[in-house]
């Protein structure tokens, strides 16, 4: 492995000439910075900033010395308290060098006005954490790192990747709002410059934060309007598990099938709830090369990504009469299978290994871009339901080799359809809140950690704009969201943008020393599945002729 390509991190205030005497981030060597980070990691990374009397700590962060976290401040949701060690990292490639004054002005006028981005967590007199407003100092939130020029010149892509990996081992300043913009202003093979946005998960789940970010962008074709997003599904108006009641004219059999769907819903929910409790207590995935051998905190994560063709994904979707999510789950099955059998050298290609993935699902309604814009402009979030209201789905992943690549998609569709006929996500959300209320944060966190550590993978899929966007006047080339914090060695996230589907991996470096090989397997798996789907389409056309 190459040596790390960073030397120091410099706040924007140093670059702009307003150097603060005694700034601990100024003129810091990489060794000293790593040592300081290691020292900070030895203490609990609680995000609750409070004085001994329950008031928010001042420390120059703009919270008044007498400002107590009172009943007027919003309570931190139970879900947000459970993810206090989880962070979201969004890597964005832009098509032009960074215009720092324009970027700073845009962040100050948009993101920094969002209530959660100008608040910290503080405990009230009863010990409950609340969101307390504070003053945002952009000099501490916009970070312009000074990298090793030789390392950047040698391999700029690796320099970006190495730097982003270091974020997973560095704590954030809990006395300030928990978000950062890291500006890497040099060209790579993908973009003219790169930004890495790090946000604490308590500020919102991935989808809500991405929606907020997109609300701060504008269409590159017409900067006066918001970017175009994919249309919402028209075939389903209720919850995903709801089966529409057929009209009376459909006949008795249709009504009987509709009634039977509720029996299946109840049965599937019972099975999934039993599996949920079994996973907490004793049911764990078999040990494979995808599963972390130990669960020590502070293990470094490497975040990598690769672009796939969204048109190819949609072609498979149409050929197989399934959803985009079904295709992506199937491609993931295929990629993990290719990687596993190549790395292990296992000659028994008839074997199938069953591991499981955790899907975090936010139960809050989807917020429109315009609603986010209104919230930013008003500085109030009362009209928008925001933050984490999380439930969990335990999704089986099958590792095996198939002669027919489409078998991966068929299997994925069958499993995903089965999970849609269950109230598992609602129950797990309610169970989390009840456990937190009865047993407290420490016990609930231990149970949450145990459940995730008994599975193998975290998986998610998010949709993005269907046209190119500009962020603070900078054209966006790609969007690659990921994160770190879960005790699993592998996190898989898909993100669509224009005609690209970006696959993003967050991997333990010790467990996956070659993550780009796994990315190659995703590319090859989609190619094979797309080719097989093309043959299916030709056969269907011949049949109609």
XYZ file of C-alpha atoms in Angstrom:
545
model
C 0.000 0.000 0.000
C 1.176 3.510 -0.727
C 1.866 5.898 2.096
C -0.891 8.343 2.949
C -0.864 11.315 0.642
C -1.794 14.063 3.102
C 0.410 16.314 5.201
C -1.970 18.556 7.095
C -5.445 19.966 7.253
C -5.803 23.733 7.151
C -9.034 25.570 7.972
C -10.217 28.040 5.344
C -9.401 30.876 7.751
C -5.667 30.164 7.303
C -5.949 30.315 3.519
C -7.984 33.517 3.609
C -5.449 35.280 5.795
C -7.503 35.458 8.988
C -5.138 33.198 10.920
C -6.276 32.667 14.478
C -3.395 32.516 16.927
C -3.180 29.183 18.641
C -5.431 27.415 16.099
C -4.757 23.712 16.750
C -5.271 22.903 13.072
C -2.625 25.332 11.843
C 0.790 24.014 10.685
C -0.013 20.471 11.782
C 2.077 17.608 10.457
C 0.475 14.331 9.472
C 2.187 12.468 12.319
C 1.034 14.998 14.885
C -2.464 15.016 13.456
C -2.732 11.238 13.505
C -1.447 11.187 17.092
C -4.007 13.768 18.171
C -6.769 11.891 16.369
C -5.704 8.650 18.024
C -5.854 10.338 21.440
C -9.321 11.712 20.747
C -10.535 8.302 19.577
C -9.711 6.817 22.986
C -12.613 8.666 24.533
C -16.297 8.011 23.749
C -17.407 9.902 20.634
C -20.673 11.123 22.148
C -22.253 13.932 20.172
C -23.993 15.335 23.224
C -22.380 18.658 24.075
C -23.544 19.923 27.437
C -22.288 21.725 30.467
C -22.621 20.374 33.983
C -25.886 22.246 34.436
C -27.390 20.862 31.222
C -26.703 23.986 29.187
C -24.891 24.009 25.895
C -21.182 24.553 26.202
C -20.099 27.929 24.917
C -16.465 27.488 23.850
C -16.815 30.303 21.375
C -19.326 28.480 19.263
C -21.969 31.151 19.492
C -24.291 29.488 22.011
C -24.959 31.991 24.729
C -23.474 31.187 28.144
C -26.929 31.082 29.671
C -28.695 29.347 26.808
C -30.199 26.207 28.256
C -31.601 23.388 26.188
C -35.234 24.048 27.099
C -38.616 22.771 25.966
C -38.597 25.126 22.967
C -35.638 23.280 21.433
C -36.489 20.151 19.443
C -35.746 16.800 21.040
C -33.205 14.574 19.294
C -35.161 11.620 17.903
C -34.557 8.109 19.304
C -33.341 6.928 15.890
C -30.803 9.745 15.737
C -29.478 8.787 19.182
C -28.920 5.196 18.011
C -26.671 6.278 15.111
C -24.366 8.543 17.104
C -21.283 6.738 15.710
C -22.529 6.801 12.091
C -21.347 9.318 9.503
C -22.362 10.051 5.917
C -19.690 11.036 3.390
C -20.693 12.412 -0.026
C -17.866 12.735 -2.557
C -18.760 15.135 -5.363
C -16.726 15.659 -8.531
C -16.993 19.057 -10.218
C -16.125 20.074 -13.764
C -14.215 23.280 -12.947
C -11.593 24.371 -10.414
C -13.116 25.516 -7.136
C -14.099 29.157 -6.873
C -13.696 29.474 -3.108
C -15.494 32.833 -2.641
C -18.475 31.603 -4.671
C -18.526 28.232 -2.870
C -18.325 29.882 0.542
C -21.085 32.366 -0.304
C -23.315 29.573 -1.611
C -22.810 27.373 1.454
C -23.439 30.317 3.766
C -26.628 31.308 1.929
C -28.030 27.791 1.607
C -26.765 24.802 3.622
C -25.607 26.838 6.625
C -29.123 28.269 6.979
C -30.698 24.844 7.398
C -31.643 24.589 11.115
C -29.842 21.287 11.795
C -26.666 22.616 10.140
C -26.572 25.468 12.656
C -27.410 23.492 15.772
C -25.585 21.274 18.238
C -26.915 18.637 20.591
C -27.197 19.615 24.251
C -28.909 17.992 27.218
C -31.751 19.749 28.952
C -32.392 19.773 32.683
C -33.928 16.294 32.473
C -30.935 14.883 30.641
C -32.715 14.649 27.276
C -30.657 15.708 24.226
C -32.114 18.567 22.214
C -31.133 20.538 19.129
C -29.825 23.906 20.328
C -29.154 26.768 17.849
C -25.602 28.053 17.625
C -23.518 30.343 15.425
C -21.863 28.795 12.380
C -18.250 29.757 11.713
C -17.599 28.662 8.126
C -13.826 28.864 8.681
C -14.143 25.664 10.728
C -16.550 23.897 8.396
C -14.870 24.508 5.014
C -11.549 22.672 5.090
C -8.879 23.089 2.444
C -6.313 20.321 3.092
C -2.672 20.751 2.183
C -1.667 17.508 0.480
C 1.679 16.027 -0.430
C 2.334 17.578 -3.851
C 4.481 14.637 -4.982
C 1.737 12.140 -4.081
C -0.886 14.227 -5.873
C 1.275 14.506 -8.993
C 2.021 10.764 -8.934
C -1.585 9.578 -8.619
C -4.260 12.228 -7.956
C -7.068 9.639 -7.854
C -5.264 7.737 -5.116
C -4.533 10.985 -3.271
C -8.266 11.770 -3.090
C -9.109 8.206 -2.070
C -6.429 8.162 0.644
C -7.553 11.494 2.050
C -11.233 10.528 2.196
C -10.233 7.284 3.948
C -8.569 9.281 6.744
C -11.907 10.939 7.577
C -13.170 7.635 8.973
C -10.563 7.771 11.752
C -10.896 11.442 12.714
C -13.472 12.649 15.236
C -15.496 15.787 14.633
C -15.584 18.806 16.928
C -18.722 18.153 18.965
C -18.975 21.736 20.189
C -19.841 22.810 16.645
C -22.493 21.688 14.124
C -21.460 18.263 12.877
C -20.759 18.844 9.194
C -17.675 19.610 7.096
C -16.761 20.480 3.496
C -13.339 19.191 2.418
C -12.122 20.850 -0.793
C -9.576 18.948 -2.923
C -8.843 21.462 -5.649
C -6.800 19.491 -8.170
C -7.785 17.455 -11.247
C -8.278 13.695 -11.236
C -9.262 11.260 -13.967
C -12.917 11.946 -13.115
C -13.177 15.661 -12.373
C -11.380 19.006 -12.287
C -11.791 19.137 -8.502
C -13.409 17.103 -5.731
C -15.280 17.919 -2.541
C -15.963 15.501 0.295
C -18.907 16.411 2.526
C -18.905 14.699 5.926
C -22.122 14.867 7.961
C -23.081 13.168 11.206
C -25.968 10.745 10.700
C -28.000 12.382 13.486
C -28.609 15.361 11.168
C -30.648 13.114 8.873
C -30.624 9.882 6.908
C -28.883 9.585 3.547
C -31.977 10.273 1.436
C -33.102 13.360 3.377
C -29.584 14.817 3.395
C -29.194 14.160 -0.327
C -32.556 15.859 -0.926
C -31.347 18.848 1.074
C -28.104 18.924 -0.923
C -30.008 18.769 -4.222
C -32.254 21.619 -3.006
C -29.070 23.700 -2.859
C -28.270 22.917 -6.506
C -29.733 24.263 -9.711
C -30.140 22.870 -13.200
C -26.970 23.310 -15.268
C -29.152 23.937 -18.333
C -31.224 26.585 -16.553
C -29.660 27.876 -13.295
C -32.922 29.649 -12.450
C -34.754 26.402 -11.659
C -34.341 23.360 -9.432
C -32.960 20.168 -11.000
C -35.353 17.645 -12.500
C -35.827 14.531 -10.384
C -37.278 11.176 -11.462
C -41.093 11.099 -11.314
C -42.650 9.429 -8.299
C -44.211 5.985 -8.864
C -47.771 6.204 -10.184
C -48.693 2.543 -9.765
C -48.650 2.708 -5.962
C -50.372 5.340 -3.849
C -50.153 3.806 -0.362
C -47.453 2.133 1.694
C -45.287 -0.423 -0.065
C -46.961 -3.326 1.771
C -50.511 -2.206 0.944
C -52.440 -4.118 -1.728
C -55.082 -1.957 -3.459
C -58.609 -3.280 -3.040
C -59.990 -4.494 -6.363
C -63.336 -3.113 -7.580
C -66.466 -5.175 -6.957
C -66.665 -5.856 -10.686
C -63.417 -7.834 -10.460
C -65.306 -10.775 -8.970
C -65.111 -12.955 -5.880
C -61.758 -14.510 -6.702
C -60.050 -11.114 -6.894
C -61.585 -10.052 -3.569
C -60.539 -13.356 -1.977
C -56.968 -12.871 -3.227
C -56.975 -9.352 -1.787
C -58.157 -10.652 1.608
C -55.574 -13.441 1.510
C -52.821 -10.837 1.018
C -53.509 -9.617 4.574
C -53.088 -13.136 5.923
C -49.741 -13.368 4.135
C -48.792 -9.924 5.423
C -49.438 -11.035 9.009
C -47.584 -14.320 8.576
C -44.563 -12.727 6.899
C -44.430 -10.093 9.643
C -44.411 -12.763 12.356
C -41.588 -14.621 10.586
C -39.539 -11.450 10.086
C -40.039 -10.283 13.668
C -38.923 -13.693 14.947
C -35.859 -13.457 12.712
C -35.184 -9.951 14.047
C -35.128 -11.109 17.672
C -33.161 -14.254 16.775
C -30.547 -12.062 15.075
C -30.211 -9.928 18.202
C -29.849 -12.951 20.474
C -27.988 -15.717 18.635
C -28.528 -15.923 14.857
C -25.407 -14.739 13.071
C -24.136 -15.011 9.520
C -21.434 -17.568 8.715
C -17.898 -16.241 8.679
C -16.863 -15.391 5.114
C -14.263 -13.073 3.632
C -16.986 -10.378 3.613
C -17.469 -10.489 7.391
C -15.325 -8.537 9.806
C -13.292 -10.764 12.109
C -13.451 -8.290 15.015
C -15.506 -5.244 15.840
C -13.015 -2.840 17.345
C -14.031 0.819 16.948
C -11.966 3.214 14.861
C -11.157 0.750 12.084
C -10.295 2.652 8.945
C -12.732 2.541 6.026
C -11.785 3.066 2.388
C -14.491 4.632 0.232
C -14.351 3.769 -3.481
C -16.805 4.103 -6.353
C -17.349 3.136 -9.986
C -19.837 4.333 -12.602
C -22.282 1.869 -14.160
C -24.647 2.539 -17.053
C -28.131 3.463 -15.823
C -29.445 2.703 -19.311
C -28.162 -0.884 -18.966
C -29.853 -1.197 -15.569
C -33.154 0.052 -17.012
C -32.820 -2.293 -20.005
C -32.586 -5.276 -17.646
C -35.501 -3.911 -15.596
C -37.737 -3.732 -18.646
C -36.635 -7.104 -20.028
C -37.233 -8.854 -16.676
C -40.391 -6.902 -15.750
C -38.947 -5.930 -12.371
C -37.707 -2.783 -10.612
C -34.385 -0.971 -10.719
C -33.822 -2.021 -7.119
C -34.343 -5.692 -8.077
C -31.670 -5.347 -10.757
C -29.205 -3.671 -8.392
C -29.691 -6.341 -5.726
C -29.173 -9.000 -8.418
C -26.004 -7.309 -9.689
C -24.724 -7.190 -6.107
C -25.436 -10.923 -5.685
C -23.468 -11.623 -8.862
C -20.535 -9.330 -8.018
C -20.093 -10.707 -4.501
C -20.289 -14.255 -5.868
C -17.600 -13.613 -8.488
C -15.341 -11.998 -5.883
C -15.875 -14.757 -3.314
C -15.133 -17.746 -5.550
C -12.123 -16.047 -7.149
C -10.565 -15.013 -3.840
C -11.237 -18.231 -1.939
C -10.394 -20.581 -4.810
C -13.371 -22.694 -3.730
C -13.808 -25.399 -6.387
C -17.313 -26.345 -5.254
C -19.204 -24.012 -7.554
C -22.487 -25.758 -6.720
C -22.451 -24.411 -3.174
C -24.582 -21.432 -2.170
C -23.817 -19.334 0.890
C -26.528 -17.250 2.508
C -25.505 -14.016 4.208
C -27.692 -11.089 5.189
C -27.776 -7.367 4.650
C -29.185 -4.617 6.832
C -31.248 -2.000 5.029
C -31.935 1.177 7.001
C -35.287 2.609 5.887
C -36.464 6.092 6.823
C -40.222 6.058 7.498
C -40.606 9.801 7.138
C -42.437 10.956 3.981
C -40.218 11.971 1.062
C -39.538 15.709 1.152
C -39.769 17.613 -2.132
C -36.935 19.834 -3.306
C -39.174 22.898 -3.187
C -40.115 22.143 0.437
C -36.401 22.026 1.295
C -35.825 25.338 -0.496
C -38.658 26.933 1.488
C -37.198 25.533 4.711
C -33.743 26.946 3.915
C -35.134 30.364 2.999
C -37.302 30.602 6.106
C -34.770 29.018 8.447
C -37.582 26.926 9.940
C -38.268 23.206 9.632
C -41.701 23.139 11.237
C -43.448 22.480 7.917
C -41.062 19.684 6.894
C -40.746 16.367 8.674
C -37.017 15.874 8.964
C -34.324 13.719 10.482
C -34.110 10.035 11.277
C -37.177 7.862 11.758
C -35.492 4.576 10.983
C -36.650 1.015 10.652
C -34.647 -2.004 9.514
C -35.055 -4.750 6.955
C -32.888 -7.861 7.087
C -32.421 -8.868 3.436
C -30.877 -12.265 2.521
C -27.970 -12.162 0.059
C -27.067 -15.349 -1.820
C -23.462 -16.096 -2.795
C -23.280 -18.697 -5.567
C -22.443 -19.213 -9.236
C -25.138 -19.564 -11.904
C -24.789 -20.476 -15.570
C -27.624 -18.057 -16.352
C -26.708 -14.522 -15.162
C -30.400 -13.577 -15.039
C -30.888 -16.050 -12.197
C -29.344 -13.458 -9.864
C -32.050 -10.939 -10.817
C -34.844 -13.512 -10.561
C -33.699 -14.486 -7.092
C -33.389 -10.846 -6.049
C -36.895 -10.005 -7.275
C -38.383 -12.969 -5.414
C -36.718 -11.992 -2.132
C -37.473 -8.269 -2.434
C -41.132 -8.944 -3.317
C -41.391 -11.183 -0.265
C -39.966 -8.430 1.971
C -42.502 -5.946 0.602
C -45.256 -8.175 2.014
C -44.250 -7.571 5.639
C -44.480 -4.925 8.355
C -40.923 -5.692 9.434
C -39.691 -2.129 8.916
C -42.547 -0.665 10.999
C -42.062 -3.159 13.814
C -38.293 -2.700 14.004
C -38.752 1.064 14.180
C -41.240 0.775 17.049
C -39.116 -1.861 18.793
C -36.072 0.436 18.652
C -37.966 3.306 20.233
C -39.446 1.089 22.967
C -36.053 -0.481 23.770
C -34.452 2.958 23.921
C -37.170 4.319 26.192
C -37.169 1.343 28.590
C -33.494 0.386 28.726
C -31.784 3.661 27.869
C -29.295 4.673 25.188
C -26.406 2.491 26.323
C -28.395 -0.753 26.287
C -30.274 0.145 23.103
C -26.998 1.011 21.373
C -25.488 -2.323 22.423
C -28.526 -4.211 21.067
C -28.425 -2.211 17.814
C -24.692 -2.878 17.430
C -25.183 -6.576 18.144
C -27.897 -6.908 15.509
C -25.781 -5.262 12.814
C -22.624 -7.177 13.749
C -24.527 -10.461 13.318
C -25.158 -9.584 9.664
C -22.602 -9.101 6.882
C -23.454 -6.139 4.643
C -25.179 -2.760 4.697
C -27.039 -1.979 1.476
C -28.923 1.054 0.135
C -30.095 2.586 -3.116
C -30.908 6.267 -3.701
C -32.171 8.226 -6.684
C -30.681 11.496 -7.903
C -31.329 14.172 -10.558
C -31.980 13.138 -14.151
C -30.032 16.128 -15.471
C -26.681 17.730 -14.694
C -26.738 20.158 -11.772
C -24.622 23.029 -10.503
C -23.648 23.449 -6.857
C -22.711 27.024 -5.941
C -22.043 27.663 -9.621
C -19.869 24.556 -10.072
C -21.098 21.899 -12.578
C -21.341 18.514 -10.849
C -19.747 15.571 -12.696
C -20.597 12.780 -10.254
C -22.171 12.166 -6.842
C -20.838 9.297 -4.694
C -22.477 9.015 -1.246
C -21.290 6.463 1.282
C -20.487 6.399 4.967
C -18.871 4.676 7.895
C -19.719 3.642 11.433
C -21.651 0.341 11.107
C -19.659 -2.627 12.455
C -19.820 -4.414 9.091
C -16.773 -4.690 6.835
C -18.717 -3.881 3.652
C -21.283 -1.214 2.810
C -22.811 -1.064 -0.673
C -24.669 2.044 -1.847
C -26.069 2.823 -5.290
C -26.698 6.403 -6.423
C -28.234 7.463 -9.737
C -27.260 10.717 -11.444
C -28.261 11.651 -15.035
C -27.514 8.459 -17.028
C -25.095 6.936 -14.510
C -25.605 4.530 -11.630
C -22.697 4.935 -9.222
C -21.828 1.940 -7.059
C -20.162 3.107 -3.838
C -18.331 0.794 -1.470
C -17.126 1.486 2.060
C -14.782 -1.324 3.064
C -12.460 -2.195 5.931
C -8.974 -1.831 4.504
C -7.699 -4.894 6.343
C -10.611 -6.993 5.063
C -10.569 -5.685 1.474
C -7.022 -4.701 0.450
C -8.177 -4.660 -3.188
C -11.598 -2.934 -3.286
C -11.170 -1.951 -6.935
C -11.222 -5.622 -7.872
C -14.654 -5.870 -6.286
C -15.733 -2.820 -8.287
C -14.520 -4.598 -11.436
C -16.824 -7.482 -10.499
C -19.802 -5.124 -10.352
C -18.987 -3.838 -13.838
C -18.562 -7.342 -15.276
C -21.681 -8.658 -13.537
C -23.865 -5.933 -15.040
C -22.315 -6.559 -18.463
C -23.156 -10.269 -18.309
C -26.686 -9.668 -16.980
C -27.300 -7.007 -19.653
C -26.134 -9.410 -22.359
C -28.395 -12.187 -21.094
C -31.359 -9.785 -20.892
C -30.721 -8.752 -24.480
C -31.084 -12.393 -25.547
C -34.363 -12.623 -23.619
C -35.637 -9.546 -25.450
C -34.735 -11.031 -28.845
C -36.520 -14.277 -28.012
C -39.648 -12.362 -26.986
C -39.648 -10.430 -30.256
C -39.240 -13.637 -32.270
C -42.185 -15.163 -30.411
C -44.427 -12.220 -31.318
C -43.413 -12.510 -34.985
